[in-house]
Coordinates of C-alpha atoms and ligand atoms in Angstrom, one line a residue:
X1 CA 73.1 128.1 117.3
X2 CA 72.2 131.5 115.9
X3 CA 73.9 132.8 113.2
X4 CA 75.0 136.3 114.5
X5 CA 74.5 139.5 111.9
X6 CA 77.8 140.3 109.8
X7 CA 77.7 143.7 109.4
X8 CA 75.8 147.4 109.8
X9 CA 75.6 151.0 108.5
X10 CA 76.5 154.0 110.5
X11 CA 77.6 157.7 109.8
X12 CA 80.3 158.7 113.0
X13 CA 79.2 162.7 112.9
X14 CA 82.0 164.9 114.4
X15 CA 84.1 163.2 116.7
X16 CA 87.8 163.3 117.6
X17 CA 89.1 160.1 115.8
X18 CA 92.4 158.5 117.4
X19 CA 94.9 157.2 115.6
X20 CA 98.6 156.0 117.1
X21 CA 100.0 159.5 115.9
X22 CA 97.4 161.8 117.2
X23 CA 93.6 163.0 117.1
X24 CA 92.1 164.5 114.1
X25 CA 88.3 165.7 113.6
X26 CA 87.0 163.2 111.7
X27 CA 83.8 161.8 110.2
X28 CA 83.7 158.2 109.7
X29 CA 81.6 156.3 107.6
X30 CA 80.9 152.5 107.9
X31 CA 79.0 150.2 105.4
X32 CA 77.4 147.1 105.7
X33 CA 80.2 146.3 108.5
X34 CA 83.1 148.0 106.9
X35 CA 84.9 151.2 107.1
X36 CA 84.3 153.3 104.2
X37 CA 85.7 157.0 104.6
X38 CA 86.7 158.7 107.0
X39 CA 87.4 162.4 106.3
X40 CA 86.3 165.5 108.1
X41 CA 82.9 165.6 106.2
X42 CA 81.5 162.8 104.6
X43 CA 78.4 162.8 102.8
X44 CA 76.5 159.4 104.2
X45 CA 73.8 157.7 101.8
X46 CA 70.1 158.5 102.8
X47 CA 68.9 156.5 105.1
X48 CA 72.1 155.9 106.9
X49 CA 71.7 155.2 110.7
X50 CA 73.9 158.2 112.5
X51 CA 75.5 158.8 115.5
X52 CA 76.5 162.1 117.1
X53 CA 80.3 161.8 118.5
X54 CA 81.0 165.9 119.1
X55 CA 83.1 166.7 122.0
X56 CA 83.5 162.2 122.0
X57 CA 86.7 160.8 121.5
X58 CA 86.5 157.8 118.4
X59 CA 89.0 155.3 118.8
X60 CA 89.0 151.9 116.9
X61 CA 87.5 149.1 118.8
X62 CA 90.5 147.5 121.1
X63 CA 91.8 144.3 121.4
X64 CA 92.4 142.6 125.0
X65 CA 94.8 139.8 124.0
X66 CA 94.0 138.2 127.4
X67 CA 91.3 137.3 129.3
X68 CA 89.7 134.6 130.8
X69 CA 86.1 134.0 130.7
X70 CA 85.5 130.5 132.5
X71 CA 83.2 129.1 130.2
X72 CA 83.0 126.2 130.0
X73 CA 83.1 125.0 134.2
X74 CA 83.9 128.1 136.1
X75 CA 80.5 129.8 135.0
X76 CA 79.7 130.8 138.6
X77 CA 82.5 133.2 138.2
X78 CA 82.1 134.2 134.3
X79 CA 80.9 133.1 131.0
X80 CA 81.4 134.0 127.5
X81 CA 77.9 136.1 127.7
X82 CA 78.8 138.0 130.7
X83 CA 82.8 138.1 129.8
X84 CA 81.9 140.3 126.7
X85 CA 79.5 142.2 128.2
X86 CA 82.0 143.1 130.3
X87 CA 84.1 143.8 127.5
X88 CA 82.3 145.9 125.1
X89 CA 81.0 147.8 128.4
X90 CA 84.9 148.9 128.5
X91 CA 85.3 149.3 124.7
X92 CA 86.9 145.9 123.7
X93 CA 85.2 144.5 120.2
X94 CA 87.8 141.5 120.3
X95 CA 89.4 139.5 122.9
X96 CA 91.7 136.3 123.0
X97 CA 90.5 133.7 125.7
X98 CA 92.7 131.6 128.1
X99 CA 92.8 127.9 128.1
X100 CA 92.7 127.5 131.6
X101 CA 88.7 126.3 131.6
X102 CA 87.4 122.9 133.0
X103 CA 87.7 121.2 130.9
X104 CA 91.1 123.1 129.4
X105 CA 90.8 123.9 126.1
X106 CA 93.5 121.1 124.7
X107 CA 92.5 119.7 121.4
X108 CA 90.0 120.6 118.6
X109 CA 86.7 119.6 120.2
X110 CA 87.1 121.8 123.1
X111 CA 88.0 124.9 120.6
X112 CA 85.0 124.0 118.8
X113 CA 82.4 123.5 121.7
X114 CA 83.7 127.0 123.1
X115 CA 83.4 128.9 119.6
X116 CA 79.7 127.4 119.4
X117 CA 79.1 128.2 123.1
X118 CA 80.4 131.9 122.1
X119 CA 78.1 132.0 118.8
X120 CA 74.8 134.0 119.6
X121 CA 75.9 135.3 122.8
X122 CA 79.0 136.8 122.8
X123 CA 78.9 140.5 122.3
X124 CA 82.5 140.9 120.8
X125 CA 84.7 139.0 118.4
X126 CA 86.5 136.1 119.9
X127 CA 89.4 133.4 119.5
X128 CA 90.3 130.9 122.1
X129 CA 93.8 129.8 123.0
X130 CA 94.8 126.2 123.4
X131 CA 96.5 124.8 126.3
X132 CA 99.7 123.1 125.9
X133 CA 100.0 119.8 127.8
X134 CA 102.5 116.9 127.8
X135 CA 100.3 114.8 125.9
X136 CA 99.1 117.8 123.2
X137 CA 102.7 118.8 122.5
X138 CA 103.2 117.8 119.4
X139 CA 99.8 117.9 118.1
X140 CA 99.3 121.8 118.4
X141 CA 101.4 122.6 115.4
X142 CA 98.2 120.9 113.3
X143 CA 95.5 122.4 115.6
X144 CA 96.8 126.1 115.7
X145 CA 95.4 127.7 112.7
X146 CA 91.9 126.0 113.2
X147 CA 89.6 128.9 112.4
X148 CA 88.8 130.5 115.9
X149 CA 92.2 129.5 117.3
X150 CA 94.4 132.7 119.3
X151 CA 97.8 130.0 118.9
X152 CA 98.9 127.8 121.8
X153 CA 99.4 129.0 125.4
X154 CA 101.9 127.5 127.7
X155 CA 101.8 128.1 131.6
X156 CA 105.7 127.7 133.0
X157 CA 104.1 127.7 136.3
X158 CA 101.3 126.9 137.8
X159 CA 98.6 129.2 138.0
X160 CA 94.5 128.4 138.4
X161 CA 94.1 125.3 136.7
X162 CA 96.1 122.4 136.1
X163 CA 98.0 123.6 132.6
X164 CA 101.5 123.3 132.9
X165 CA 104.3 122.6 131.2
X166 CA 107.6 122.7 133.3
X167 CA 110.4 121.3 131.0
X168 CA 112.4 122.6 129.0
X169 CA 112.5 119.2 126.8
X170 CA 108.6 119.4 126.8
X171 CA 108.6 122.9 125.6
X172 CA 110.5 122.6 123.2
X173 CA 108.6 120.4 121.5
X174 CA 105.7 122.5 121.4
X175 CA 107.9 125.1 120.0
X176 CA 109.2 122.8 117.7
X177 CA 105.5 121.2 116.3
X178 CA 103.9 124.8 115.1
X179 CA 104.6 128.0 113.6
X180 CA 102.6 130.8 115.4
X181 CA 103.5 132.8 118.0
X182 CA 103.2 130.9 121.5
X183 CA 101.9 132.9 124.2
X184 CA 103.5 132.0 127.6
X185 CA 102.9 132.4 131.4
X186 CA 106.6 132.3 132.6
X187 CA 106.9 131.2 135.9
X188 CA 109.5 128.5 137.1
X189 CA 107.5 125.4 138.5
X190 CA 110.5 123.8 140.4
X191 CA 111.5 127.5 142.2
X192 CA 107.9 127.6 142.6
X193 CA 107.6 124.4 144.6
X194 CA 110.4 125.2 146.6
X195 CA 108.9 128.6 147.7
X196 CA 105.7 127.1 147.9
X197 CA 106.5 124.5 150.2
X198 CA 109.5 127.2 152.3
X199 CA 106.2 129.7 152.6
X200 CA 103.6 126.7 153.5
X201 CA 102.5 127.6 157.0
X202 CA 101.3 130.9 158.5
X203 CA 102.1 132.8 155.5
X204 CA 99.8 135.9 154.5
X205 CA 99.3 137.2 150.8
X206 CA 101.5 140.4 151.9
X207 CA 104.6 137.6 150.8
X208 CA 102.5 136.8 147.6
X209 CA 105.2 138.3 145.9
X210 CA 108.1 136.8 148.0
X211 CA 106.5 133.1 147.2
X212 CA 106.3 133.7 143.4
X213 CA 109.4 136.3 143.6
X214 CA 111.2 137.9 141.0
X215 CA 113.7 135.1 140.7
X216 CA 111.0 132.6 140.0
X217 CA 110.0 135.0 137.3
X218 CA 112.9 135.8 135.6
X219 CA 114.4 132.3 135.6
X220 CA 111.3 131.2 133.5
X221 CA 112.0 134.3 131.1
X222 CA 115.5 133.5 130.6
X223 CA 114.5 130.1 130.0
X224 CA 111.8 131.2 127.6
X225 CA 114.3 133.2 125.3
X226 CA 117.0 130.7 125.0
X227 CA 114.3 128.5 123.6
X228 CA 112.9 130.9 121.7
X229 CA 116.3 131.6 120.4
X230 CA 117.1 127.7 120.1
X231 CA 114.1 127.2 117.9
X232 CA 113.7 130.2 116.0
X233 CA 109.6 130.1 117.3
X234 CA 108.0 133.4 117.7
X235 CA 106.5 133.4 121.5
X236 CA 104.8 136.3 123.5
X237 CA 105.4 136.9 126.6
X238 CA 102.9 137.4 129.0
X239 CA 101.8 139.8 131.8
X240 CA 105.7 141.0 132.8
X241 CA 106.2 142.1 136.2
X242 CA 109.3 142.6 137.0
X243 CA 112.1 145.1 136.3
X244 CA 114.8 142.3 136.3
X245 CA 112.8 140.7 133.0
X246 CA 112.7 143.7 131.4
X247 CA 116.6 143.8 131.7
X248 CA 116.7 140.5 130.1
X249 CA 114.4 142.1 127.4
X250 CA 116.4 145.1 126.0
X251 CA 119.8 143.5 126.8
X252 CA 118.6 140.4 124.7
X253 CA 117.2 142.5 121.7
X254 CA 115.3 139.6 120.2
X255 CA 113.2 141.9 118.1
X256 CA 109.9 140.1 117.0
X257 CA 111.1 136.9 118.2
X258 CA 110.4 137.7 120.9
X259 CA 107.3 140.3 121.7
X260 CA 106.2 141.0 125.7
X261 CA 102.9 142.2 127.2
X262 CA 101.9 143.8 130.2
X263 CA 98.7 144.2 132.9
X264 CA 97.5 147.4 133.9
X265 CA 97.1 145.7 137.3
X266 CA 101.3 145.9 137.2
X267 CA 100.8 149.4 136.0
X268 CA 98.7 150.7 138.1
X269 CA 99.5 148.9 141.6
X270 CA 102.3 148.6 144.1
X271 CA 102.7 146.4 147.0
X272 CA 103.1 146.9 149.5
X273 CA 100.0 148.6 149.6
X274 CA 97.7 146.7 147.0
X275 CA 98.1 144.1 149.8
X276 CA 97.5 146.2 152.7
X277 CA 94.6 148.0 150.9
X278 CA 92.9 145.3 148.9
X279 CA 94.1 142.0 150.8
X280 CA 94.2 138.9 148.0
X281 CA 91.7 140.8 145.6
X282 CA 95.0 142.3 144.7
X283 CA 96.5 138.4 144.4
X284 CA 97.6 137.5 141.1
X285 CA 100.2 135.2 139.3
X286 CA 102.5 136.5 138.7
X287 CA 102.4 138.6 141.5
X288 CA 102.1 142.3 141.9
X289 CA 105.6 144.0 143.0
X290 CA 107.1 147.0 144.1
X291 CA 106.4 151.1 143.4
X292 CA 110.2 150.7 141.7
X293 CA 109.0 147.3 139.7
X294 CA 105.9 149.3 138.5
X295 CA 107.6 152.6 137.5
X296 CA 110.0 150.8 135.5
X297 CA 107.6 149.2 133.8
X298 CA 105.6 152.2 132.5
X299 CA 109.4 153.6 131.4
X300 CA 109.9 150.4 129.9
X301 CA 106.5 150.6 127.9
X302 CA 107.2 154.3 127.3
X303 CA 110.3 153.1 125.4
X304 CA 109.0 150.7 123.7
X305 CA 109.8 147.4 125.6
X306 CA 106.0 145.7 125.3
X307 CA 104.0 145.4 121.9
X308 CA 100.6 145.7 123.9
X309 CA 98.6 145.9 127.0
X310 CA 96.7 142.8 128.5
X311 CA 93.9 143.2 131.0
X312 CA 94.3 139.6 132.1
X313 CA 91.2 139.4 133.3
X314 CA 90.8 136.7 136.1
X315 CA 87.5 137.1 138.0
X316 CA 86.6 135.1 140.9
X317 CA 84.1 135.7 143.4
X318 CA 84.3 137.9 146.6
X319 CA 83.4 134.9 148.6
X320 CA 86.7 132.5 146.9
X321 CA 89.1 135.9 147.5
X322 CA 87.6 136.3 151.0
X323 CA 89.8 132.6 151.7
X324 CA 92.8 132.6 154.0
X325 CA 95.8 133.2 151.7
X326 CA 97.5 130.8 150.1
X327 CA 93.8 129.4 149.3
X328 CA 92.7 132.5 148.3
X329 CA 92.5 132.4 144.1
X330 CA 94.8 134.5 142.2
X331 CA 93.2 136.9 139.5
X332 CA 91.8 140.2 139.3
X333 CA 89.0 141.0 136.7
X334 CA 90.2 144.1 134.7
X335 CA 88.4 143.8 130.9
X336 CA 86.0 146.8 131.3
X337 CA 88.6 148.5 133.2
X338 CA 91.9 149.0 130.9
X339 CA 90.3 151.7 128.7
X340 CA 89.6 154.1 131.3
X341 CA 92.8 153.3 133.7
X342 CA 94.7 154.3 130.2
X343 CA 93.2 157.3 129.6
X344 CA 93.9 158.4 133.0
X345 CA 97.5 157.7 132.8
X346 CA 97.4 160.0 129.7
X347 CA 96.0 162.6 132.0
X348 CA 98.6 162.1 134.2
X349 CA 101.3 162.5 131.4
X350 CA 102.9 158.8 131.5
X351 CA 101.1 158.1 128.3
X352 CA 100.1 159.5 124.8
X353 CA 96.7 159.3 123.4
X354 CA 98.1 157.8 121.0
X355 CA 99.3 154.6 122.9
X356 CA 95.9 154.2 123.5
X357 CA 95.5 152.8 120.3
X358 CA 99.1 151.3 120.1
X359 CA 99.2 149.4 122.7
X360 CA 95.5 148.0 122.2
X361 CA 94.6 147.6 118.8
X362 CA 98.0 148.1 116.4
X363 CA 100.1 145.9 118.9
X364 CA 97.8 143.1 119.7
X365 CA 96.7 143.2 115.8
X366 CA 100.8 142.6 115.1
X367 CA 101.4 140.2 117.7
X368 CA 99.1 137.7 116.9
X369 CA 98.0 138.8 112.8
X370 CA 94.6 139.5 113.7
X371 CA 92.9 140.3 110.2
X372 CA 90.4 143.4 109.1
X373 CA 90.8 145.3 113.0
X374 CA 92.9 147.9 114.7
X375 CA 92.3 151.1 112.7
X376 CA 89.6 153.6 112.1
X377 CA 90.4 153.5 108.2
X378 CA 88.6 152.5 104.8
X379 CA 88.7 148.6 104.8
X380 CA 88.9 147.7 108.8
X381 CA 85.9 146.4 110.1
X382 CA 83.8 149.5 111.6
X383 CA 84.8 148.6 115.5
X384 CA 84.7 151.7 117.1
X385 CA 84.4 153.1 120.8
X386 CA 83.2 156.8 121.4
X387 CA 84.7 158.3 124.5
X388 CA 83.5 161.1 127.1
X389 CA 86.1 162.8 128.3
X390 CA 84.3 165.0 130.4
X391 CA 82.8 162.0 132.1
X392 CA 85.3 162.0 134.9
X393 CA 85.0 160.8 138.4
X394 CA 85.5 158.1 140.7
X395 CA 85.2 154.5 139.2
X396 CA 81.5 153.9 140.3
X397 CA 81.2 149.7 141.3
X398 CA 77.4 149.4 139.7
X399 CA 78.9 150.0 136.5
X400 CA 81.1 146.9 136.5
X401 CA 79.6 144.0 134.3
X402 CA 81.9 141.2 134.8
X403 CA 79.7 138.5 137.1
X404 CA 82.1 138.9 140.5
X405 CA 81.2 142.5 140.5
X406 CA 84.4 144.3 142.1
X407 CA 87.7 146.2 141.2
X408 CA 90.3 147.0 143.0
X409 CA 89.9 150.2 141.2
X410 CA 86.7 151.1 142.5
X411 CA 86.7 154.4 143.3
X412 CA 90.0 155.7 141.2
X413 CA 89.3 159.5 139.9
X414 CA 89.3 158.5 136.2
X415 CA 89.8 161.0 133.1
X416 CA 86.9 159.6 130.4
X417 CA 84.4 156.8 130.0
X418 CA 83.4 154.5 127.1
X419 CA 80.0 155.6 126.2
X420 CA 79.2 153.6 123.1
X421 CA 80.6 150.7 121.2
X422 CA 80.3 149.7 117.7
X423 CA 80.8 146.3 116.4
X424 CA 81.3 145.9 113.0
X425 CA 78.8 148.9 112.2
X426 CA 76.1 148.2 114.6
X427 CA 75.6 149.8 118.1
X428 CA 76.7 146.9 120.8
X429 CA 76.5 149.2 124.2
X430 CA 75.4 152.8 124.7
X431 CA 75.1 154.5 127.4
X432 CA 76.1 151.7 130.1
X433 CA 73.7 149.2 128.7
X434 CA 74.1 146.5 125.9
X435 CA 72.2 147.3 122.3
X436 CA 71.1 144.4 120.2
X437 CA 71.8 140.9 120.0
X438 CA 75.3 139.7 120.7
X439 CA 77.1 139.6 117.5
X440 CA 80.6 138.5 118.6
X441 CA 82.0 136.3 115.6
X442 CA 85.6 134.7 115.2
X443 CA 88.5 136.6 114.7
X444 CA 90.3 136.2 111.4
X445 CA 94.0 135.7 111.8
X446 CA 97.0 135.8 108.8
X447 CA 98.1 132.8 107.8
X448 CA 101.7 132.1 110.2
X449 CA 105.0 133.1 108.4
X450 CA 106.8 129.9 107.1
X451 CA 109.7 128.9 109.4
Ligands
DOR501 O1 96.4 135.5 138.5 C1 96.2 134.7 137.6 N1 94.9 134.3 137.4 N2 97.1 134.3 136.8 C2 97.0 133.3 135.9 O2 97.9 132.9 135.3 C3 95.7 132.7 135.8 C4 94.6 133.6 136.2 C5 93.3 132.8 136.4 O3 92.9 132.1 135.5 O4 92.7 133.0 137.5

């Protein structure tokens, strides 16, 4: 295992630095890892390495709070070296990883074996999620704050992998063993079955989202907040994606109880032509929906309905989505992609610069208390990631680094590019190739608020 390099020096010369209010000119200076100043001149030591940002848009380094990298199992589809790649390619210096692996992620040895498989060649920082089970249930509550640890995730439904915890007697007692917040896939299992089984024969991923409908959806969100209510344990809801859940949400008002994410796949895409256009590369769980689901989703993130913006990035191969649906895989890869679908949407006026950085670095960081990250200011860690926004254009394919090699958003006119990332001082990717060693550590989290 090698021990990956803490910290650099660099002097951020004359960018645009991006903060959840606005863009200022700014220079920012970062020492041995650190963020030191950040004014609109700063005088670095001698010596210091520099970097030119004029005319470069400098945002802190952002957080995808969900992705899935495959390791260990599924490596024919992704690993931890090529997951990050992917990542810091697209601007993400930290990422929370799904439990869904083979072997899940379910008890201490598997977190361990994962953070040792990330050290040395993971090019971002990095905490893995563990997977609720049955069995685990009342275990997690000792095993969430190991160091490395995201919190527990529970899948309602079943999704790729064999995770699932369908009960409400079951989940509670997760909720019940630990204090962190519990991220959750809600989908109802037993409306699940039923649709499964009603849409069995001759069905084609066009009724992806009649199988897992909104029903199935929303019954498992309803569910989720009376037991978050019940218990008084924080939870996050995952990947929303329908405008009847987001009902629930502001009628509910269950403030930080209860915090909610969304994809920019359920942003960005409609059915029913994702389906028509993509076929079941556009398949994920839970499923993509209508023009009205997704408009009311950007109002509802407008407004303030989601702390932060997941890429839930699912890669499998072309060859797995090329399988008649319903054996086609769900899951759409999307790390490298978030940044520049964002800044487009601020182009297009449905978002503020400024959410850039809310919803992907000061939401994420409150969501799950990730420590020392989220802000270009004196005492974050010096994660930074330098925009062109004159690099505009259709998404070009041979950029993409995740292993599986395709987006749905190939070829989407897109207003600005990543062109350098910074971990922790030192240059990671520049110019669409990776710099350095991988230097990924843990993420530090806040010790959980007592119950
Ligand atoms: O579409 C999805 N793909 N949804 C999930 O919940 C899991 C993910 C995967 O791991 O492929």
């Amino acid at each position: 295992m090698t021990a990956p390099v803490r910290g650099g020096d660099l002097w951020v010369r004359g960018g645009l630095v991006v903060g959840v209010d606005g863009a200022d000119p700014r220079d920012v200076l970062i020492l041995g890892g650190r963020v030191q100043q950040v004014a609109r001149k700063v005088a670095a030591p001698p010596g210091c390495p520099s970097l030119d940002a004029h005319g470069k848009l400098v945002l802190p380094g952002l957080i995808d709070t969900q992705v899935h990298f495959r390791e260990p199992g599924l490596e024919h589809k992704e690993d931890l070296a090529s997951g990050s790649l992917a990542a810091i390619a697209g601007g993400i210096t930290g990422f929370c990883e799904m439990p869904n692996t083979k072997p899940a992620t379910t008890d201490p040895e598997k977190l361990v074996d994962k953070l040792r498989r990330a050290s040395g060649r993971c090019r971002a920082d990095h905490a893995f999620f563990l997977g609720a089970t049955k069995d685990n249930a009342d275990r997690l509550g000792e095993w969430e704050t190991l160091p490395g640890c995201a919190g527990v995730k529970v899948f309602m439904g079943s999704s790729t992998g064999d995770l699932l915890i369908e009960d409400d007697a079951t989940f509670e007692r997760v909720l019940r063993a630990g204090r962190r917040r519990v991220a959750v896939h809600a989908e109802d299992e037993p409306r699940l079955r039923e649709r499964k089984a009603r849409f069995a024969t001759g069905s084609s991923v066009a009724q992806h989202a009649d199988v897992r409908d909104v029903e199935t959806a929303l019954r498992a969100t309803r569910r989720l907040l009376d037991l978050a209510e019940r218990t008084g344990r924080p939870v996050h809801l995952l990947h929303v994606s329908t405008a009847e859940e987001v009902a629930l949400l502001r009628e509910r008002r269950l403030g930080s109880l209860v915090t909610a994410e969304v994809t920019p796949n359920h942003l960005f895409l409609a059915a029913p032509d994702c389906y028509e256009r993509f076929g079941t590369l556009a398949q994920m769980n839970p499923p993509v929906r209508n023009a009205r689901a997704r408009d009311v989703l950007r109002q509802a993130l407008a407004d303030g309905v989601f702390a932060c913006i997941g890429s839930d990035h699912a890669p499998h191969t072309r060859e797995e989505k090329s399988k008649p649906y319903p054996d086609s895989p769900s899951g759409i890869p999307g790390v490298q992609t978030t940044l520049p679908l964002l800044l487009t949407a601020v182009r297009d006026g449905w978002l503020r610069l400024g959410d850039v950085v809310r919803f992907l670095c000061t939401g994420p960081i409150a969501v799950y208390g990730i420590e020392d990250k989220g802000a270009v200011a004196p005492g974050s860690d010096g994660d930074l990631v330098l925009v062109d926004p004159s690099r505009t254009g259709p998404l070009d394919g041979s950029l993409l680094r995740s292993k599986v090699g395709w987006s749905p958003y190939c070829g989407v006119e897109l207003a600005g590019w990543p062109v350098a990332t910074v971990l922790r001082g030192r240059l990671a990717w520049q110019d669409d190739r990776p710099v350095g060693e991988p230097g990924g550590v843990p993420l530090s989290f806040a010790p959980p608020a007592p119950r």
